[in-house]
Amino acid sequence: MENQTGHIDQIKQLNTGIVYRVIDQYGPISRIALSKQSQLAPASITKITRELIDAHLVKEIEFPVLGLRGRPAIGLVIESEGWQFLSIRIEHNSISLSLKQINTQTIIEQDYPFNVKGNDEFSSTIATLISDFFFNLCTAIRTCDRN
């Protein structure tokens, strides 16, 4: 019999993606509703959501269910606080690097001259500028080493 490990890993990744997408689309959503919407077993939902919570991609929140008494339901929502991304804008003879929050609010932006010729010079110059950008950012807040 062939090794099925790769196939099983693909299924796990696919199921995790489905769960994440359903939470993003319908959150806050209970685990029971998530199980029904994703058509996965409740035990699978528990395992996948635990992994997503541990990775800080999803969080639990309380939300009231209309018409029901008792304690509020626990729902799952996407956790986006603290996530940031690097934005790069290349224009004629200049490049702009920005660190932005997931809601697109700019944290810091730097403009650099950028006049390169050829793919190798292009790639190495961008890599150097990104490294310098993060080093300068870290130096400004005094929290990191250059690696």
PDB file of C-alpha atoms in Angstrom, residues 89-96 111-117 122:
ATOM      1  CA  ARG A  89       4.681  50.716  -4.537  1.00  0.00           C
ATOM      2  CA  ILE A  90       7.134  51.063  -7.412  1.00  0.00           C
ATOM      3  CA  GLU A  91       6.971  54.188  -9.519  1.00  0.00           C
ATOM      4  CA  HIS A  92       9.273  55.749 -12.079  1.00  0.00           C
ATOM      5  CA  ASN A  93      12.669  56.105 -10.340  1.00  0.00           C
ATOM      6  CA  SER A  94      11.275  55.607  -6.818  1.00  0.00           C
ATOM      7  CA  ILE A  95       9.932  52.926  -4.523  1.00  0.00           C
ATOM      8  CA  SER A  96       7.731  53.346  -1.465  1.00  0.00           C
ATOM      9  CA  ASP A 111      10.359  56.472   0.006  1.00  0.00           C
ATOM     10  CA  TYR A 112      13.631  55.497  -1.678  1.00  0.00           C
ATOM     11  CA  PRO A 113      15.217  56.264  -5.052  1.00  0.00           C
ATOM     12  CA  PHE A 114      14.884  53.252  -7.332  1.00  0.00           C
ATOM     13  CA  ASN A 115      16.540  53.159 -10.718  1.00  0.00           C
ATOM     14  CA  VAL A 116      17.561  49.606 -11.580  1.00  0.00           C
ATOM     15  CA  LYS A 117      18.206  47.714 -14.780  1.00  0.00           C
ATOM     16  CA  PHE A 122      15.881  44.558  -9.356  1.00  0.00           C
TER      17      PHE A 122
END
